[in-house]
Short mmCIF file of C-alpha atoms in Angstrom, two decimals:
data_model
loop_
_atom_site.label_atom_id
_atom_site.label_comp_id
_atom_site.label_asym_id
_atom_site.label_seq_id
_atom_site.Cartn_x
_atom_site.Cartn_y
_atom_site.Cartn_z
CA MET A 1432 0.00 0.00 0.00
CA PRO A 1433 1.32 3.48 -0.81
CA THR A 1434 2.36 5.65 2.12
CA SER A 1435 0.80 9.12 2.23
CA SER A 1436 2.56 12.14 0.79
CA ARG A 1437 3.81 13.16 4.24
CA LYS A 1438 7.48 12.78 4.99
CA ILE A 1439 8.65 9.20 5.43
CA ARG A 1440 9.93 8.66 8.97
CA LEU A 1441 13.22 6.79 8.70
CA GLY A 1442 15.04 4.61 11.18
CA PHE A 1443 18.75 3.93 10.66
CA ILE A 1444 20.45 0.78 11.87
CA GLY A 1445 24.20 1.28 11.86
CA ALA A 1446 26.11 4.53 12.49
CA GLY A 1447 29.48 3.51 11.05
CA PHE A 1448 31.55 4.91 8.19
CA ILE A 1449 29.42 3.79 5.23
CA GLY A 1450 26.22 4.54 7.10
CA GLN A 1451 27.33 8.13 7.65
CA ILE A 1452 29.05 8.92 4.36
CA ALA A 1453 26.92 7.07 1.80
CA HIS A 1454 23.51 7.04 3.44
CA LEU A 1455 22.72 9.31 6.39
CA GLU A 1456 24.18 12.36 4.70
CA ASN A 1457 22.15 11.79 1.53
CA TYR A 1458 18.82 11.04 3.21
CA ALA A 1459 19.29 14.15 5.34
CA GLN A 1460 19.19 16.24 2.16
CA LEU A 1461 15.87 14.85 0.90
CA ASP A 1462 12.72 16.88 1.47
CA ASN A 1463 10.34 13.92 1.58
CA CYS A 1464 11.87 12.02 4.51
CA GLN A 1465 12.71 12.66 8.15
CA LEU A 1466 15.62 11.15 10.09
CA HIS A 1467 13.46 9.91 12.95
CA ALA A 1468 15.63 7.36 14.77
CA ILE A 1469 19.01 5.64 14.79
CA ALA A 1470 20.40 2.52 16.46
CA ASP A 1471 23.94 1.33 17.05
CA LEU A 1472 25.62 -0.96 19.57
CA ARG A 1473 28.29 1.68 20.29
CA PRO A 1474 26.69 4.29 22.59
CA ASN A 1475 29.28 7.04 22.16
CA LEU A 1476 29.28 6.78 18.37
CA LEU A 1477 25.49 6.57 18.39
CA ASN A 1478 25.13 9.84 20.27
CA GLN A 1479 27.81 11.68 18.30
CA VAL A 1480 26.26 10.74 14.96
CA ALA A 1481 22.73 11.44 16.17
CA ASP A 1482 23.82 14.88 17.40
CA LYS A 1483 25.47 15.64 14.05
CA PHE A 1484 22.36 14.81 12.05
CA GLY A 1485 19.82 16.07 14.58
CA ILE A 1486 18.24 12.65 15.21
CA GLU A 1487 16.23 12.73 18.41
CA ASN A 1488 15.35 9.07 18.95
CA ARG A 1489 18.31 6.85 19.79
CA TYR A 1490 18.36 3.13 20.47
CA GLY A 1491 20.99 0.70 21.68
CA SER A 1492 19.83 -2.14 19.42
CA HIS A 1493 17.89 -2.63 16.21
CA LYS A 1494 15.12 -4.47 18.05
CA GLU A 1495 14.54 -1.46 20.31
CA LEU A 1496 14.35 0.75 17.22
CA LEU A 1497 11.85 -1.57 15.53
CA ALA A 1498 9.50 -1.20 18.48
CA ASP A 1499 9.10 2.48 17.56
CA GLU A 1500 5.71 2.47 15.85
CA GLN A 1501 6.26 5.87 14.24
CA ILE A 1502 8.95 4.51 11.91
CA ASP A 1503 7.80 3.87 8.33
CA ALA A 1504 11.02 2.55 6.79
CA VAL A 1505 14.44 1.39 7.89
CA VAL A 1506 17.90 1.72 6.34
CA VAL A 1507 20.16 -1.17 7.37
CA VAL A 1508 23.93 -0.66 7.16
CA THR A 1509 25.45 -3.32 9.39
CA ALA A 1510 28.27 -5.80 9.02
CA ARG A 1511 27.47 -7.95 5.97
CA ALA A 1512 27.18 -11.19 7.90
CA HIS A 1513 24.43 -9.67 10.09
CA THR A 1514 22.46 -7.95 7.32
CA ALA A 1515 20.02 -10.78 6.57
CA ASP A 1516 19.04 -11.33 10.21
CA VAL A 1517 18.46 -7.62 10.81
CA VAL A 1518 16.46 -7.25 7.58
CA ARG A 1519 14.31 -10.22 8.55
CA ASP A 1520 13.49 -8.57 11.88
CA CYS A 1521 12.62 -5.31 10.09
CA LEU A 1522 10.24 -7.04 7.68
CA LEU A 1523 8.59 -8.98 10.47
CA ALA A 1524 8.07 -5.66 12.25
CA GLY A 1525 6.20 -4.38 9.19
CA LYS A 1526 8.83 -1.85 8.09
CA HIS A 1527 9.86 -1.05 4.54
CA VAL A 1528 13.58 -1.78 4.19
CA PHE A 1529 16.65 -0.63 2.37
CA SER A 1530 19.81 -2.63 3.05
CA GLU A 1531 23.33 -2.56 1.73
CA LYS A 1532 24.43 -5.35 -0.57
CA PRO A 1533 24.90 -8.22 -0.59
CA MET A 1534 21.51 -8.89 0.92
CA ALA A 1535 22.59 -12.35 2.12
CA GLY A 1536 25.44 -14.84 1.92
CA ASN A 1537 23.53 -17.29 -0.29
CA SER A 1538 20.44 -17.40 -2.49
CA GLU A 1539 18.39 -19.56 -0.13
CA ILE A 1540 18.48 -16.90 2.60
CA ALA A 1541 17.99 -14.11 0.05
CA ASN A 1542 14.95 -15.79 -1.49
CA ALA A 1543 13.35 -16.22 1.93
CA LEU A 1544 13.73 -12.47 2.57
CA VAL A 1545 12.19 -11.58 -0.79
CA GLN A 1546 9.24 -13.85 -0.12
CA LEU A 1547 8.79 -12.36 3.36
CA ALA A 1548 8.67 -8.82 1.96
CA GLU A 1549 6.15 -9.87 -0.69
CA LYS A 1550 4.00 -11.65 1.88
CA HIS A 1551 3.70 -8.44 3.91
CA GLY A 1552 3.45 -6.11 0.90
CA LEU A 1553 6.60 -4.22 1.88
CA VAL A 1554 9.09 -2.31 -0.23
CA TYR A 1555 12.49 -3.97 0.08
CA CYS A 1556 15.43 -2.43 -1.77
CA VAL A 1557 19.12 -3.33 -1.93
CA GLY A 1558 22.04 -0.99 -2.51
CA TYR A 1559 22.99 -1.42 -6.15
CA MET A 1560 23.29 2.33 -6.48
CA LYS A 1561 24.97 2.20 -9.90
CA ARG A 1562 21.55 1.67 -11.48
CA CYS A 1563 20.72 5.13 -10.12
CA ASP A 1564 23.89 6.77 -11.48
CA ALA A 1565 22.85 9.54 -13.92
CA GLY A 1566 25.50 8.42 -16.40
CA VAL A 1567 24.27 4.84 -16.25
CA VAL A 1568 20.67 6.00 -16.76
CA LYS A 1569 21.75 7.92 -19.88
CA ALA A 1570 23.87 5.01 -21.15
CA LYS A 1571 20.94 2.61 -20.68
CA SER A 1572 18.69 4.85 -22.78
CA ILE A 1573 21.35 5.01 -25.53
CA PHE A 1574 21.82 1.22 -25.39
CA ASP A 1575 18.08 0.57 -25.61
CA GLU A 1576 17.83 2.84 -28.65
CA LEU A 1577 20.79 1.16 -30.34
CA MET A 1578 19.16 -2.22 -29.80
CA ALA A 1579 15.71 -1.09 -30.95
CA GLN A 1580 16.89 0.83 -34.03
CA ASN A 1581 19.70 -1.58 -34.98
CA THR A 1582 21.83 1.55 -35.49
CA LEU A 1583 25.16 -0.26 -35.09
CA GLY A 1584 24.02 -3.69 -36.19
CA LYS A 1585 23.83 -6.68 -33.90
CA LEU A 1586 25.23 -6.72 -30.39
CA LEU A 1587 28.06 -9.26 -30.59
CA GLN A 1588 29.73 -9.27 -27.21
CA VAL A 1589 29.93 -7.61 -23.81
CA SER A 1590 33.33 -7.06 -22.23
CA ALA A 1591 33.38 -5.95 -18.58
CA GLN A 1592 36.22 -5.36 -16.16
CA CYS A 1593 36.52 -4.37 -12.52
CA TYR A 1594 39.99 -4.15 -11.01
CA MET A 1595 39.22 -3.02 -7.50
CA GLY A 1596 41.48 -0.28 -6.23
CA ASN A 1597 40.52 2.18 -3.50
CA SER A 1598 36.98 3.54 -3.79
CA TYR A 1599 37.09 5.73 -0.70
CA CYS A 1600 38.65 8.80 -2.39
CA LYS A 1601 39.73 10.09 1.03
CA ALA A 1602 36.13 10.59 2.10
CA ALA A 1603 36.05 13.04 4.99
CA GLY A 1604 33.54 14.46 7.42
CA TYR A 1605 32.63 11.28 9.25
CA ILE A 1606 32.91 10.49 12.95
CA HIS A 1607 35.43 7.78 13.74
CA GLY A 1608 34.59 7.11 17.35
CA ASP A 1609 36.90 5.34 19.78
CA GLU A 1610 34.80 2.27 20.54
CA ALA A 1611 35.65 -1.17 19.22
CA ARG A 1612 33.44 -2.56 16.48
CA PRO A 1613 30.89 -5.09 17.72
CA ASP A 1614 31.78 -8.77 17.42
CA MET A 1615 31.13 -10.07 13.93
CA VAL A 1616 30.53 -13.61 12.77
CA SER A 1617 32.39 -14.80 9.68
CA GLU A 1618 30.75 -14.37 6.28
CA GLU A 1619 32.00 -17.88 5.47
CA ASN A 1620 29.27 -19.27 7.71
CA PHE A 1621 26.65 -18.10 5.19
CA ALA A 1622 28.40 -19.03 1.94
CA PRO A 1623 26.72 -21.67 -0.27
CA SER A 1624 27.19 -25.23 0.98
CA PHE A 1625 28.54 -26.51 -2.36
CA LEU A 1626 31.74 -24.49 -1.92
CA SER A 1627 34.86 -25.92 -0.36
CA ASP A 1628 35.94 -24.35 2.93
CA ASN A 1629 38.86 -22.69 1.13
CA ASN A 1630 36.54 -20.95 -1.34
CA LYS A 1631 33.82 -19.74 1.01
CA SER A 1632 35.62 -16.56 2.05
CA LEU A 1633 36.62 -15.92 -1.59
CA PHE A 1634 32.99 -16.21 -2.67
CA ALA A 1635 31.89 -13.77 0.03
CA ARG A 1636 34.49 -11.28 -1.15
CA TYR A 1637 33.52 -11.78 -4.81
CA VAL A 1638 29.84 -11.17 -4.13
CA ASN A 1639 30.55 -8.08 -2.05
CA VAL A 1640 32.71 -6.39 -4.68
CA HIS A 1641 31.75 -7.78 -8.08
CA SER A 1642 28.01 -8.35 -7.76
CA HIS A 1643 27.75 -4.67 -8.73
CA LEU A 1644 29.01 -5.54 -12.21
CA LEU A 1645 26.78 -8.61 -12.43
CA ASN A 1646 23.84 -6.37 -11.55
CA PHE A 1647 24.94 -3.78 -14.13
CA ILE A 1648 25.22 -6.33 -16.96
CA ARG A 1649 21.81 -7.85 -16.22
CA HIS A 1650 20.28 -4.38 -16.05
CA PHE A 1651 21.36 -3.62 -19.61
CA LEU A 1652 20.77 -7.02 -21.19
CA GLY A 1653 17.47 -7.66 -19.41
CA THR A 1654 18.29 -11.28 -18.72
CA LYS A 1655 20.29 -13.54 -16.43
CA PRO A 1656 23.22 -14.92 -18.44
CA SER A 1657 24.15 -18.59 -18.38
CA VAL A 1658 27.66 -19.35 -17.19
CA GLU A 1659 30.02 -21.28 -19.47
CA TYR A 1660 33.43 -20.88 -17.80
CA PHE A 1661 34.99 -19.51 -14.62
CA ASN A 1662 38.51 -19.65 -13.29
CA THR A 1663 40.53 -17.97 -10.60
CA LEU A 1664 44.24 -18.71 -10.50
CA SER A 1665 44.58 -16.30 -7.60
CA PRO A 1666 42.19 -14.88 -5.00
CA LEU A 1667 42.92 -11.52 -6.64
CA ALA A 1668 42.08 -12.39 -10.26
CA HIS A 1669 39.07 -14.03 -11.94
CA VAL A 1670 37.80 -14.64 -15.47
CA CYS A 1671 34.24 -15.61 -16.34
CA VAL A 1672 32.59 -16.30 -19.71
CA MET A 1673 28.82 -16.20 -19.94
CA ARG A 1674 26.18 -16.30 -22.67
CA ALA A 1675 23.21 -13.96 -22.82
CA ASN A 1676 20.74 -14.29 -25.68
CA GLU A 1677 23.04 -14.33 -28.72
CA GLN A 1678 25.98 -12.58 -27.06
CA LEU A 1679 29.06 -13.68 -25.19
CA VAL A 1680 29.80 -11.85 -21.96
CA VAL A 1681 33.42 -11.81 -20.78
CA LEU A 1682 33.89 -10.65 -17.21
CA GLU A 1683 37.38 -9.96 -15.84
CA THR A 1684 37.57 -9.07 -12.17
CA GLY A 1685 40.26 -8.69 -9.56
CA GLU A 1686 41.89 -6.58 -6.90
CA VAL A 1687 44.95 -4.41 -7.42
CA ALA A 1688 47.29 -2.57 -5.05
CA GLN A 1689 46.67 0.95 -6.33
CA LYS A 1690 44.54 3.96 -5.54
CA ASN A 1691 42.81 4.01 -8.90
CA TRP A 1692 39.48 2.25 -9.39
CA GLN A 1693 39.07 0.62 -12.81
CA GLU A 1694 35.56 -0.47 -13.77
CA ARG A 1695 33.97 -0.37 -17.19
CA CYS A 1696 31.64 -2.21 -19.51
CA THR A 1697 31.96 -2.25 -23.30
CA PHE A 1698 29.06 -3.28 -25.51
CA ILE A 1699 30.54 -4.38 -28.84
CA PHE A 1700 28.27 -4.09 -31.87
CA GLU A 1701 28.94 -4.98 -35.50
CA GLN A 1702 29.57 -1.35 -36.34
CA GLY A 1703 30.67 0.29 -33.13
CA GLN A 1704 30.92 0.22 -29.36
CA LEU A 1705 29.23 1.74 -26.34
CA ILE A 1706 31.65 2.17 -23.44
CA VAL A 1707 30.47 2.97 -19.90
CA THR A 1708 33.17 3.81 -17.34
CA LEU A 1709 32.08 3.74 -13.71
CA PRO A 1710 33.58 6.02 -11.05
CA PRO A 1711 34.78 4.96 -7.59
CA ALA A 1712 31.71 4.48 -5.42
CA LEU A 1713 32.56 7.23 -2.94
CA LEU A 1714 33.68 9.82 -5.46
CA ARG A 1715 30.94 12.35 -4.85
CA ASN A 1716 29.00 14.00 -7.64
CA VAL A 1717 30.91 12.30 -10.45
CA PRO A 1718 28.63 10.09 -12.56
CA ALA A 1719 29.62 7.40 -15.05
CA THR A 1720 31.10 8.54 -18.36
CA ILE A 1721 29.80 7.39 -21.74
CA GLU A 1722 31.57 7.03 -25.07
CA LEU A 1723 29.84 5.96 -28.29
CA GLN A 1724 32.07 4.82 -31.17
CA GLN A 1725 30.40 4.51 -34.57
CA ASN A 1726 32.53 2.84 -37.24
CA ALA A 1727 30.78 3.99 -40.40
CA GLU A 1728 32.54 5.38 -43.48
CA VAL A 1729 33.70 8.18 -41.22
CA SER A 1730 34.46 6.98 -37.70
CA GLN A 1731 32.70 9.04 -35.04
CA HIS A 1732 33.40 9.15 -31.32
CA THR A 1733 30.79 10.86 -29.15
CA GLN A 1734 31.17 11.50 -25.43
CA PHE A 1735 28.14 12.27 -23.27
CA GLN A 1736 28.38 14.43 -20.16
CA VAL A 1737 25.46 14.28 -17.77
CA GLU A 1738 24.93 16.66 -14.86
CA TRP A 1739 27.17 16.23 -11.84
CA SER A 1740 25.35 14.01 -9.36
CA TRP A 1741 26.00 11.16 -6.96
CA ALA A 1742 24.55 7.69 -7.40
CA PHE A 1743 24.14 7.24 -3.63
CA LYS A 1744 21.92 10.31 -3.32
CA ASN A 1745 19.86 9.27 -6.35
CA GLN A 1746 19.51 5.83 -4.76
CA ALA A 1747 18.22 7.34 -1.51
CA ALA A 1748 15.62 9.32 -3.46
CA THR A 1749 14.61 6.16 -5.35
CA PHE A 1750 13.99 4.25 -2.12
CA ILE A 1751 11.94 7.02 -0.52
CA ASP A 1752 9.88 7.47 -3.69
CA SER A 1753 9.29 3.71 -3.81
CA VAL A 1754 8.02 3.72 -0.23
CA GLN A 1755 5.72 6.69 -0.83
CA ASN A 1756 4.29 5.09 -3.97
CA GLY A 1757 4.20 1.53 -2.68
CA ASN A 1758 6.43 0.41 -5.55
CA ILE A 1759 7.62 -3.07 -4.59
CA ASN A 1760 9.23 -3.49 -8.03
CA SER A 1761 11.67 -0.64 -7.62
CA LEU A 1762 14.72 -0.20 -9.87
CA ILE A 1763 16.77 -1.45 -6.91
CA SER A 1764 14.35 -4.08 -5.62
CA ALA A 1765 15.55 -7.01 -3.54
CA LYS A 1766 13.97 -9.32 -6.11
CA GLU A 1767 16.60 -8.06 -8.56
CA ALA A 1768 19.38 -8.40 -6.00
CA LEU A 1769 18.41 -12.02 -5.41
CA VAL A 1770 19.21 -12.80 -9.06
CA ASP A 1771 22.72 -11.40 -8.60
CA ILE A 1772 23.42 -13.85 -5.80
CA GLU A 1773 21.97 -16.69 -7.88
CA LEU A 1774 24.23 -15.69 -10.78
CA ALA A 1775 27.28 -15.49 -8.51
CA GLU A 1776 26.49 -19.00 -7.29
CA ASP A 1777 26.20 -20.23 -10.90
CA ILE A 1778 29.64 -18.74 -11.57
CA TRP A 1779 31.34 -20.37 -8.60
CA LYS A 1780 29.69 -23.73 -9.30
CA LYS A 1781 31.76 -23.81 -12.48
CA LEU A 1782 34.89 -23.56 -10.38
CA SER A 1783 33.82 -26.32 -8.02
CA ASN A 1784 33.17 -28.61 -10.98
#
């Protein structure tokens, strides 16, 4: 059911670095929501962050926060291994939910959360903010037109790379606090059972970093690719070959010891290419860049510059709008995020075979 046009009263679970920089700060700038409450297990950090953002209601645990009947929706930014349990509690309490990705350590848990949200008619979104990047939105419209008009001929192949560097871009303005982080269980405990013990932590890392690119590729192609090959000769380097419709998708991912963040996707047509280069996640107000290469009699290269904006703020607006309109099939819906975990599992099953 749609929520009225009044401001959405938000509860935040998690007052740490990402919660402050990527989420609290952006929701605080929206006119159609109110920062109503916040919960964290670290009392000093909780009060410092609440004071900074003018949040009156403060709770020492997420369960205390969920008992606040005035809260319409909750933003969950906890340690990844705890996300699914906290989200489950939020949904059972009848709250609309946004959580960071990955939504769960395996598809079985993720599917149960999606079904729970649908059962209660709740909006449940997951943080694949790159779908909300203004450059990505523009690139998607260009791609759709190229496909519909056959302007560059058939789409032959998709080539995507993410070599993870440092995405933090020296983000400043957050409160460190001097309290130890709460005890965290290992993400390996929630990895799919088909994986060997040695690969469970690698899978958790892969899903956390590279599910963004899986989500991006599916968003453009409109389908879940089938996996044909996967190999990792090192925990820091992976190659995957997939098939989507009539196209091959080659995905190269890894981690590098450098400050630069390298992430792009190239759509290769018979007569040209569409190249989307994605910025570091925490580089504020810098959207993805777009280059269109058309190899006709006269080769043309066109670059598109969209307005400066930040995907995280656009994502916050998307969630609030979805709650107000009762849109359970949001651009960043958990149902979509579930498919990314399923695809990641398909990829790593190829390695185990």
